[in-house]
Amino acid sequence: MIYPSRLIEEAVNEISKLPGIGKKSALRLVLHLLKEPMHTTDKLCTALSKLRGQINYCEICHNISDHHICEICSSKHRDLSLVCVVEDMRDVIAIENTHQYNGLYHILGGVISPIERIGPAELNIESLLKRIADNSTIKEIILALSTTMEGDTTAYYITKKIKEQFSFITISTIARGVPLGGELEYADEITLGRSIVTRTTYQA
Amino acid sequence: MIYPSRLIEEAVNEISKLPGIGKKSALRLVLHLLKEPMHTTDKLCTALSKLRGQINYCEICHNISDHHICEICSSKHRDLSLVCVVEDMRDVIAIENTHQYNGLYHILGGVISPIERIGPAELNIESLLKRIADNSTIKEIILALSTTMEGDTTAYYITKKIKEQFSFITISTIARGVPLGGELEYADEITLGRSIVTRTTYQA
């Protein structure tokens, strides 16, 4: 593309490096910022610079945090016997927004993926094992990983590692089946098939 | 949404003010920036700040420019008799990328839209009329506006204004019809109907 200005070109190039934003969308964002008052851009840049410069990671669960220990890990109202293992911070936000879980978290920082050269050593798995060893309060590890090949591999690896060292720990995974509010005919065959096999018996 | 960090929340809020980016997409961008090295964020912020602080608008055509007169207006290789009237800078880039047009441009900065409170006074229409009055080289005005109600209203208004003052100027509009490479059965009825009415006769 030919741009009328070097400044536009530089801004478009930088914005289009972000995931899911192409050159055309980047140009639209740039034109939007130019139409808005100067302080819109200033506030955006300040927020991003502060974020990148001042962010901390919780030393216990590896979640992003304003302090050395995150709010969830330092809370006195959480169930210390439960640790939910998730891929990244977005999963924590998603689970927190359900208001159905009151335990702690452990953020892996990804899943095992040989194609992307992510092995167990690149993930926060060692620190999870250390955390279980150091905290006798932990009774159950809930694996809340994606239902993809990589997620399943990671879940299998973690389960094996925990079972080897800590036989007293319960390991569970989030329920899989037909989504609530979903119509059966639109559910994919694998999900539907599995939901029949792993059906839940009504409690009398 | 509950965020684990105030810095994340601020950054997500600022990013999600951009058009077409919601809170979830903003969070994805924020997490991407956190995974990337520090200088990615620095370069992005520098590009945006420089853009917003240093940008100029061409005094002739109102296009964004690094100088007071843009490259197109100051070029010696352009056809000074043609002025193509467009809505914004993106249209200039789109037309330039076709390599089919060698005239000049005039950027309106929008189209007449009573709903968005944009009247003729908010657009660069007066300066277009002045430009025609001052430059006797201009022979033809090409209207390249959107085929929407607002675009058509603006085209009608400009045509009327030019005809009132400069009867010698040719006014044209870009061809409308079935897109090249498009299959007839997928063209909408209005476009197809108009393309039959305004059919082109083959030159012998």
GROMACS .gro file of C-alpha atoms in nm:
model
  408
    1MET     CA    1   0.000   0.000   0.000
    2ILE     CA    2   0.107   0.357  -0.069
    3TYR     CA    3   0.053   0.586   0.231
    4PRO     CA    4   0.034   0.964   0.204
    5SER     CA    5   0.249   1.008   0.514
    6ARG     CA    6   0.547   0.835   0.674
    7LEU     CA    7   0.392   0.886   1.020
    8ILE     CA    8   0.075   0.705   0.910
    9GLU     CA    9   0.282   0.423   0.762
   10GLU     CA   10   0.482   0.375   1.083
   11ALA     CA   11   0.170   0.377   1.302
   12VAL     CA   12  -0.011   0.133   1.069
   13ASN     CA   13   0.292  -0.099   1.068
   14GLU     CA   14   0.313  -0.105   1.448
   15ILE     CA   15  -0.061  -0.156   1.502
   16SER     CA   16  -0.084  -0.431   1.238
   17LYS     CA   17   0.177  -0.632   1.432
   18LEU     CA   18  -0.095  -0.695   1.691
   19PRO     CA   19  -0.278  -1.028   1.652
   20GLY     CA   20  -0.596  -1.018   1.442
   21ILE     CA   21  -0.538  -0.666   1.311
   22GLY     CA   22  -0.446  -0.629   0.945
   23LYS     CA   23  -0.322  -0.323   0.757
   24LYS     CA   24  -0.674  -0.207   0.665
   25SER     CA   25  -0.805  -0.230   1.022
   26ALA     CA   26  -0.489  -0.061   1.149
   27LEU     CA   27  -0.547   0.227   0.908
   28ARG     CA   28  -0.905   0.259   1.031
   29LEU     CA   29  -0.781   0.280   1.392
   30VAL     CA   30  -0.519   0.538   1.296
   31LEU     CA   31  -0.779   0.756   1.122
   32HIS     CA   32  -1.005   0.723   1.426
   33LEU     CA   33  -0.727   0.845   1.658
   34LEU     CA   34  -0.662   1.139   1.425
   35LYS     CA   35  -1.028   1.241   1.438
   36GLU     CA   36  -1.043   1.215   1.817
   37PRO     CA   37  -0.890   1.480   2.045
   38MET     CA   38  -0.520   1.455   2.124
   39HIS     CA   39  -0.577   1.327   2.480
   40THR     CA   40  -0.742   1.004   2.353
   41THR     CA   41  -0.410   0.897   2.203
   42ASP     CA   42  -0.218   1.023   2.506
   43LYS     CA   43  -0.433   0.822   2.747
   44LEU     CA   44  -0.402   0.509   2.533
   45CYS     CA   45  -0.023   0.537   2.517
   46THR     CA   46   0.010   0.611   2.889
   47ALA     CA   47  -0.206   0.311   2.980
   48LEU     CA   48  -0.001   0.079   2.757
   49SER     CA   49   0.337   0.209   2.875
   50LYS     CA   50   0.236   0.185   3.241
   51LEU     CA   51   0.100  -0.163   3.186
   52ARG     CA   52   0.415  -0.289   3.019
   53GLY     CA   53   0.652  -0.116   3.259
   54GLN     CA   54   0.484  -0.176   3.595
   55ILE     CA   55   0.306  -0.511   3.567
   56ASN     CA   56   0.390  -0.787   3.815
   57TYR     CA   57   0.320  -1.157   3.817
   58CYS     CA   58   0.191  -1.328   4.131
   59GLU     CA   59   0.471  -1.538   4.282
   60ILE     CA   60   0.227  -1.812   4.380
   61CYS     CA   61  -0.017  -1.859   4.091
   62HIS     CA   62   0.167  -1.666   3.811
   63ASN     CA   63  -0.140  -1.457   3.742
   64ILE     CA   64  -0.091  -1.094   3.641
   65SER     CA   65  -0.109  -0.877   3.950
   66ASP     CA   66  -0.042  -0.526   4.077
   67HIS     CA   67   0.152  -0.670   4.371
   68HIS     CA   68   0.391  -0.961   4.435
   69ILE     CA   69   0.102  -1.177   4.555
   70CYS     CA   70  -0.228  -1.142   4.366
   71GLU     CA   71  -0.561  -1.056   4.525
   72ILE     CA   72  -0.696  -1.409   4.490
   73CYS     CA   73  -0.392  -1.576   4.651
   74SER     CA   74  -0.386  -1.324   4.937
   75SER     CA   75  -0.762  -1.335   4.998
   76LYS     CA   76  -0.882  -1.479   5.327
   77HIS     CA   77  -1.217  -1.582   5.181
   78ARG     CA   78  -1.099  -1.838   4.927
   79ASP     CA   79  -1.100  -2.215   4.964
   80LEU     CA   80  -0.731  -2.306   5.001
   81SER     CA   81  -0.795  -2.676   4.933
   82LEU     CA   82  -0.883  -2.620   4.565
   83VAL     CA   83  -0.643  -2.517   4.289
   84CYS     CA   84  -0.777  -2.470   3.938
   85VAL     CA   85  -0.511  -2.510   3.666
   86VAL     CA   86  -0.571  -2.288   3.362
   87GLU     CA   87  -0.386  -2.186   3.048
   88ASP     CA   88  -0.379  -1.809   3.088
   89MET     CA   89  -0.524  -1.507   3.264
   90ARG     CA   90  -0.829  -1.489   3.038
   91ASP     CA   91  -0.946  -1.823   3.174
   92VAL     CA   92  -0.920  -1.688   3.531
   93ILE     CA   93  -1.132  -1.387   3.434
   94ALA     CA   94  -1.387  -1.615   3.262
   95ILE     CA   95  -1.416  -1.847   3.563
   96GLU     CA   96  -1.425  -1.557   3.814
   97ASN     CA   97  -1.711  -1.400   3.619
   98THR     CA   98  -1.923  -1.713   3.669
   99HIS     CA   99  -1.913  -1.652   4.051
  100GLN     CA  100  -1.927  -2.032   4.090
  101TYR     CA  101  -1.572  -2.099   4.205
  102ASN     CA  102  -1.409  -1.992   4.528
  103GLY     CA  103  -1.076  -2.174   4.519
  104LEU     CA  104  -0.731  -2.070   4.402
  105TYR     CA  105  -0.573  -2.078   4.054
  106HIS     CA  106  -0.250  -2.182   3.889
  107ILE     CA  107  -0.167  -2.027   3.550
  108LEU     CA  108   0.040  -2.252   3.322
  109GLY     CA  109   0.118  -1.979   3.069
  110GLY     CA  110   0.021  -2.205   2.775
  111VAL     CA  111  -0.022  -2.571   2.686
  112ILE     CA  112   0.226  -2.833   2.566
  113SER     CA  113   0.260  -2.788   2.189
  114PRO     CA  114   0.554  -2.949   2.005
  115ILE     CA  115   0.466  -2.748   1.689
  116GLU     CA  116   0.509  -2.419   1.875
  117ARG     CA  117   0.810  -2.562   2.063
  118ILE     CA  118   0.637  -2.538   2.398
  119GLY     CA  119   0.740  -2.828   2.620
  120PRO     CA  120   0.660  -2.889   2.990
  121ALA     CA  121   0.972  -2.689   3.087
  122GLU     CA  122   0.829  -2.371   2.928
  123LEU     CA  123   0.514  -2.395   3.142
  124ASN     CA  124   0.461  -2.334   3.515
  125ILE     CA  125   0.429  -2.708   3.590
  126GLU     CA  126   0.734  -2.747   3.817
  127SER     CA  127   0.606  -2.462   4.033
  128LEU     CA  128   0.263  -2.633   4.056
  129LEU     CA  129   0.428  -2.950   4.190
  130LYS     CA  130   0.636  -2.743   4.433
  131ARG     CA  131   0.321  -2.561   4.542
  132ILE     CA  132   0.144  -2.890   4.618
  133ALA     CA  133   0.451  -3.015   4.809
  134ASP     CA  134   0.475  -2.695   5.017
  135ASN     CA  135   0.104  -2.651   5.094
  136SER     CA  136  -0.060  -2.934   5.278
  137THR     CA  137  -0.394  -2.746   5.252
  138ILE     CA  138  -0.426  -2.839   4.882
  139LYS     CA  139  -0.659  -3.138   4.841
  140GLU     CA  140  -0.784  -3.115   4.485
  141ILE     CA  141  -0.642  -2.999   4.151
  142ILE     CA  142  -0.906  -2.904   3.892
  143LEU     CA  143  -0.779  -2.909   3.536
  144ALA     CA  144  -0.963  -2.646   3.329
  145LEU     CA  145  -0.775  -2.670   3.000
  146SER     CA  146  -0.895  -2.646   2.640
  147THR     CA  147  -1.050  -2.961   2.490
  148THR     CA  148  -0.790  -2.967   2.215
  149MET     CA  149  -0.514  -3.219   2.147
  150GLU     CA  150  -0.265  -2.984   2.320
  151GLY     CA  151  -0.493  -2.927   2.618
  152ASP     CA  152  -0.554  -3.299   2.661
  153THR     CA  153  -0.181  -3.377   2.633
  154THR     CA  154  -0.103  -3.116   2.897
  155ALA     CA  155  -0.378  -3.249   3.126
  156TYR     CA  156  -0.243  -3.604   3.085
  157TYR     CA  157   0.113  -3.492   3.161
  158ILE     CA  158   0.014  -3.297   3.474
  159THR     CA  159  -0.207  -3.582   3.600
  160LYS     CA  160   0.083  -3.828   3.559
  161LYS     CA  161   0.329  -3.599   3.738
  162ILE     CA  162   0.095  -3.533   4.032
  163LYS     CA  163  -0.005  -3.901   4.067
  164GLU     CA  164   0.363  -4.002   4.076
  165GLN     CA  165   0.447  -3.772   4.366
  166PHE     CA  166   0.123  -3.699   4.551
  167SER     CA  167  -0.113  -3.996   4.557
  168PHE     CA  168  -0.345  -3.826   4.811
  169ILE     CA  169  -0.440  -3.539   4.577
  170THR     CA  170  -0.776  -3.560   4.395
  171ILE     CA  171  -0.746  -3.461   4.029
  172SER     CA  172  -1.058  -3.353   3.843
  173THR     CA  173  -1.147  -3.186   3.517
  174ILE     CA  174  -1.430  -2.948   3.429
  175ALA     CA  175  -1.744  -3.117   3.294
  176ARG     CA  176  -1.769  -3.162   2.920
  177GLY     CA  177  -2.094  -3.203   2.734
  178VAL     CA  178  -2.369  -3.020   2.554
  179PRO     CA  179  -2.365  -2.646   2.638
  180LEU     CA  180  -2.658  -2.514   2.842
  181GLY     CA  181  -2.921  -2.353   2.621
  182GLY     CA  182  -2.784  -2.544   2.321
  183GLU     CA  183  -3.012  -2.744   2.096
  184LEU     CA  184  -2.912  -3.108   2.055
  185GLU     CA  185  -2.933  -3.112   1.676
  186TYR     CA  186  -2.665  -2.840   1.656
  187ALA     CA  187  -2.420  -3.009   1.894
  188ASP     CA  188  -2.127  -3.175   1.717
  189GLU     CA  189  -2.126  -3.556   1.707
  190ILE     CA  190  -1.818  -3.603   1.925
  191THR     CA  191  -1.949  -3.381   2.206
  192LEU     CA  192  -2.296  -3.537   2.187
  193GLY     CA  193  -2.154  -3.890   2.176
  194ARG     CA  194  -1.932  -3.826   2.474
  195SER     CA  195  -2.213  -3.659   2.668
  196ILE     CA  196  -2.420  -3.979   2.634
  197VAL     CA  197  -2.133  -4.203   2.744
  198THR     CA  198  -2.048  -3.982   3.044
  199ARG     CA  199  -2.413  -3.915   3.137
  200THR     CA  200  -2.499  -3.800   3.490
  201THR     CA  201  -2.742  -4.003   3.701
  202TYR     CA  202  -3.016  -3.794   3.868
  203GLN     CA  203  -2.981  -3.796   4.245
  204ALA     CA  204  -3.295  -3.934   4.406
  205MET     CA  205  -1.565  -0.806   3.409
  206ILE     CA  206  -1.333  -0.848   3.707
  207TYR     CA  207  -0.969  -0.789   3.619
  208PRO     CA  208  -0.679  -0.915   3.828
  209SER     CA  209  -0.494  -0.586   3.791
  210ARG     CA  210  -0.582  -0.218   3.774
  211LEU     CA  211  -0.318  -0.165   3.503
  212ILE     CA  212  -0.481  -0.432   3.286
  213GLU     CA  213  -0.821  -0.277   3.342
  214GLU     CA  214  -0.702   0.070   3.240
  215ALA     CA  215  -0.530  -0.060   2.927
  216VAL     CA  216  -0.835  -0.269   2.829
  217ASN     CA  217  -1.063   0.033   2.881
  218GLU     CA  218  -0.850   0.257   2.661
  219ILE     CA  219  -0.807   0.000   2.382
  220SER     CA  220  -1.176  -0.092   2.377
  221LYS     CA  221  -1.261   0.272   2.304
  222LEU     CA  222  -1.122   0.213   1.953
  223PRO     CA  223  -1.384   0.130   1.689
  224GLY     CA  224  -1.454  -0.240   1.636
  225ILE     CA  225  -1.257  -0.356   1.941
  226GLY     CA  226  -1.455  -0.490   2.236
  227LYS     CA  227  -1.337  -0.573   2.588
  228LYS     CA  228  -1.246  -0.932   2.500
  229SER     CA  229  -1.040  -0.837   2.196
  230ALA     CA  230  -0.876  -0.559   2.396
  231LEU     CA  231  -0.776  -0.810   2.664
  232ARG     CA  232  -0.628  -1.038   2.398
  233LEU     CA  233  -0.420  -0.747   2.265
  234VAL     CA  234  -0.306  -0.654   2.616
  235LEU     CA  235  -0.195  -1.013   2.688
  236HIS     CA  236  -0.014  -1.020   2.355
  237LEU     CA  237   0.179  -0.703   2.442
  238LEU     CA  238   0.271  -0.851   2.780
  239LYS     CA  239   0.413  -1.163   2.614
  240GLU     CA  240   0.614  -0.960   2.362
  241PRO     CA  241   0.938  -0.783   2.458
  242MET     CA  242   0.909  -0.436   2.613
  243HIS     CA  243   1.024  -0.256   2.295
  244THR     CA  244   0.715  -0.374   2.101
  245THR     CA  245   0.495  -0.163   2.328
  246ASP     CA  246   0.746   0.122   2.325
  247LYS     CA  247   0.757   0.132   1.945
  248LEU     CA  248   0.376   0.121   1.922
  249CYS     CA  249   0.336   0.409   2.168
  250THR     CA  250   0.608   0.617   2.003
  251ALA     CA  251   0.451   0.571   1.660
  252LEU     CA  252   0.106   0.671   1.788
  253SER     CA  253   0.232   0.973   1.984
  254LYS     CA  254   0.441   1.097   1.692
  255LEU     CA  255   0.149   1.046   1.455
  256ARG     CA  256  -0.093   1.241   1.671
  257GLY     CA  257   0.153   1.517   1.757
  258GLN     CA  258   0.325   1.581   1.426
  259ILE     CA  259   0.067   1.512   1.155
  260ASN     CA  260  -0.018   1.781   0.902
  261TYR     CA  261  -0.303   1.821   0.658
  262CYS     CA  262  -0.239   1.928   0.300
  263GLU     CA  263  -0.356   2.289   0.256
  264ILE     CA  264  -0.486   2.216  -0.094
  265CYS     CA  265  -0.657   1.877  -0.085
  266HIS     CA  266  -0.693   1.824   0.297
  267ASN     CA  267  -0.522   1.486   0.276
  268ILE     CA  268  -0.297   1.381   0.561
  269SER     CA  269   0.058   1.477   0.481
  270ASP     CA  270   0.406   1.509   0.634
  271HIS     CA  271   0.433   1.861   0.488
  272HIS     CA  272   0.206   2.160   0.428
  273ILE     CA  273   0.141   2.048   0.070
  274CYS     CA  274   0.106   1.674   0.015
  275GLU     CA  275   0.312   1.469  -0.229
  276ILE     CA  276   0.027   1.432  -0.476
  277CYS     CA  277  -0.054   1.804  -0.487
  278SER     CA  278   0.314   1.899  -0.522
  279SER     CA  279   0.391   1.633  -0.784
  280LYS     CA  280   0.482   1.751  -1.136
  281HIS     CA  281   0.362   1.429  -1.295
  282ARG     CA  282  -0.007   1.451  -1.211
  283ASP     CA  283  -0.288   1.566  -1.436
  284LEU     CA  284  -0.390   1.904  -1.296
  285SER     CA  285  -0.719   1.911  -1.490
  286LEU     CA  286  -0.877   1.629  -1.286
  287VAL     CA  287  -0.987   1.648  -0.921
  288CYS     CA  288  -1.136   1.338  -0.760
  289VAL     CA  289  -1.361   1.419  -0.462
  290VAL     CA  290  -1.351   1.148  -0.189
  291GLU     CA  291  -1.477   1.102   0.165
  292ASP     CA  292  -1.150   1.034   0.346
  293MET     CA  293  -0.787   0.934   0.318
  294ARG     CA  294  -0.864   0.564   0.287
  295ASP     CA  295  -1.035   0.628  -0.045
  296VAL     CA  296  -0.725   0.808  -0.173
  297ILE     CA  297  -0.510   0.509  -0.075
  298ALA     CA  298  -0.757   0.268  -0.239
  299ILE     CA  299  -0.766   0.466  -0.565
  300GLU     CA  300  -0.387   0.521  -0.568
  301ASN     CA  301  -0.334   0.146  -0.529
  302THR     CA  302  -0.529   0.082  -0.852
  303HIS     CA  303  -0.260   0.280  -1.047
  304GLN     CA  304  -0.540   0.385  -1.285
  305TYR     CA  305  -0.574   0.751  -1.185
  306ASN     CA  306  -0.322   1.027  -1.229
  307GLY     CA  307  -0.519   1.336  -1.129
  308LEU     CA  308  -0.550   1.524  -0.801
  309TYR     CA  309  -0.780   1.466  -0.502
  310HIS     CA  310  -1.004   1.663  -0.269
  311ILE     CA  311  -1.087   1.509   0.069
  312LEU     CA  312  -1.427   1.609   0.207
  313GLY     CA  313  -1.368   1.465   0.554
  314GLY     CA  314  -1.706   1.287   0.558
  315VAL     CA  315  -2.046   1.298   0.391
  316ILE     CA  316  -2.361   1.499   0.466
  317SER     CA  317  -2.547   1.312   0.741
  318PRO     CA  318  -2.822   1.488   0.939
  319ILE     CA  319  -2.832   1.197   1.189
  320GLU     CA  320  -2.466   1.248   1.278
  321ARG     CA  321  -2.514   1.625   1.260
  322ILE     CA  322  -2.276   1.665   0.966
  323GLY     CA  323  -2.394   1.940   0.733
  324PRO     CA  324  -2.219   2.090   0.428
  325ALA     CA  325  -2.043   2.343   0.656
  326GLU     CA  326  -1.861   2.063   0.841
  327LEU     CA  327  -1.712   1.930   0.515
  328ASN     CA  328  -1.440   2.072   0.289
  329ILE     CA  329  -1.690   2.180   0.023
  330GLU     CA  330  -1.630   2.559   0.039
  331SER     CA  331  -1.257   2.498  -0.013
  332LEU     CA  332  -1.336   2.280  -0.316
  333LEU     CA  333  -1.534   2.564  -0.475
  334LYS     CA  334  -1.254   2.809  -0.395
  335ARG     CA  335  -1.003   2.566  -0.542
  336ILE     CA  336  -1.199   2.550  -0.868
  337ALA     CA  337  -1.228   2.931  -0.875
  338ASP     CA  338  -0.854   2.980  -0.815
  339ASN     CA  339  -0.724   2.711  -1.053
  340SER     CA  340  -0.823   2.750  -1.414
  341THR     CA  341  -0.644   2.422  -1.492
  342ILE     CA  342  -0.928   2.221  -1.333
  343LYS     CA  343  -1.160   2.088  -1.605
  344GLU     CA  344  -1.333   1.790  -1.445
  345ILE     CA  345  -1.455   1.697  -1.097
  346ILE     CA  346  -1.491   1.321  -1.041
  347LEU     CA  347  -1.721   1.232  -0.752
  348ALA     CA  348  -1.606   0.906  -0.588
  349LEU     CA  349  -1.842   0.885  -0.290
  350SER     CA  350  -2.015   0.589  -0.126
  351THR     CA  351  -2.332   0.463  -0.294
  352THR     CA  352  -2.533   0.528   0.021
  353MET     CA  353  -2.810   0.777   0.085
  354GLU     CA  354  -2.556   1.009   0.253
  355GLY     CA  355  -2.306   0.972  -0.031
  356ASP     CA  356  -2.571   1.042  -0.294
  357THR     CA  357  -2.701   1.347  -0.103
  358THR     CA  358  -2.348   1.487  -0.080
  359ALA     CA  359  -2.286   1.422  -0.450
  360TYR     CA  360  -2.611   1.599  -0.538
  361TYR     CA  361  -2.526   1.898  -0.317
  362ILE     CA  362  -2.175   1.936  -0.462
  363THR     CA  363  -2.300   1.897  -0.819
  364LYS     CA  364  -2.560   2.169  -0.762
  365LYS     CA  365  -2.305   2.408  -0.605
  366ILE     CA  366  -2.051   2.359  -0.885
  367LYS     CA  367  -2.311   2.392  -1.163
  368GLU     CA  368  -2.436   2.719  -1.009
  369GLN     CA  369  -2.094   2.883  -1.015
  370PHE     CA  370  -1.884   2.704  -1.277
  371SER     CA  371  -2.088   2.591  -1.575
  372PHE     CA  372  -1.773   2.499  -1.773
  373ILE     CA  373  -1.666   2.222  -1.531
  374THR     CA  374  -1.745   1.861  -1.625
  375ILE     CA  375  -1.881   1.664  -1.332
  376SER     CA  376  -1.861   1.285  -1.341
  377THR     CA  377  -1.905   0.995  -1.102
  378ILE     CA  378  -1.726   0.661  -1.085
  379ALA     CA  379  -1.900   0.376  -1.274
  380ARG     CA  380  -2.148   0.169  -1.079
  381GLY     CA  381  -2.247  -0.183  -1.174
  382VAL     CA  382  -2.170  -0.549  -1.125
  383PRO     CA  383  -1.818  -0.595  -0.978
  384LEU     CA  384  -1.556  -0.755  -1.201
  385GLY     CA  385  -1.524  -1.128  -1.131
  386GLY     CA  386  -1.865  -1.127  -0.965
  387GLU     CA  387  -2.128  -1.380  -1.062
  388LEU     CA  388  -2.457  -1.230  -1.176
  389GLU     CA  389  -2.677  -1.448  -0.955
  390TYR     CA  390  -2.503  -1.311  -0.641
  391ALA     CA  391  -2.531  -0.943  -0.740
  392ASP     CA  392  -2.804  -0.760  -0.550
  393GLU     CA  393  -3.117  -0.668  -0.743
  394ILE     CA  394  -3.069  -0.291  -0.725
  395THR     CA  395  -2.711  -0.303  -0.856
  396LEU     CA  396  -2.805  -0.552  -1.129
  397GLY     CA  397  -3.113  -0.352  -1.228
  398ARG     CA  398  -2.917  -0.030  -1.250
  399SER     CA  399  -2.635  -0.197  -1.442
  400ILE     CA  400  -2.888  -0.300  -1.712
  401VAL     CA  401  -3.040   0.047  -1.733
  402THR     CA  402  -2.698   0.219  -1.752
  403ARG     CA  403  -2.545  -0.040  -1.987
  404THR     CA  404  -2.237   0.050  -2.194
  405THR     CA  405  -2.249   0.017  -2.572
  406TYR     CA  406  -1.952  -0.169  -2.725
  407GLN     CA  407  -1.738   0.062  -2.936
  408ALA     CA  408  -1.712  -0.068  -3.295
   0.00000   0.00000   0.00000
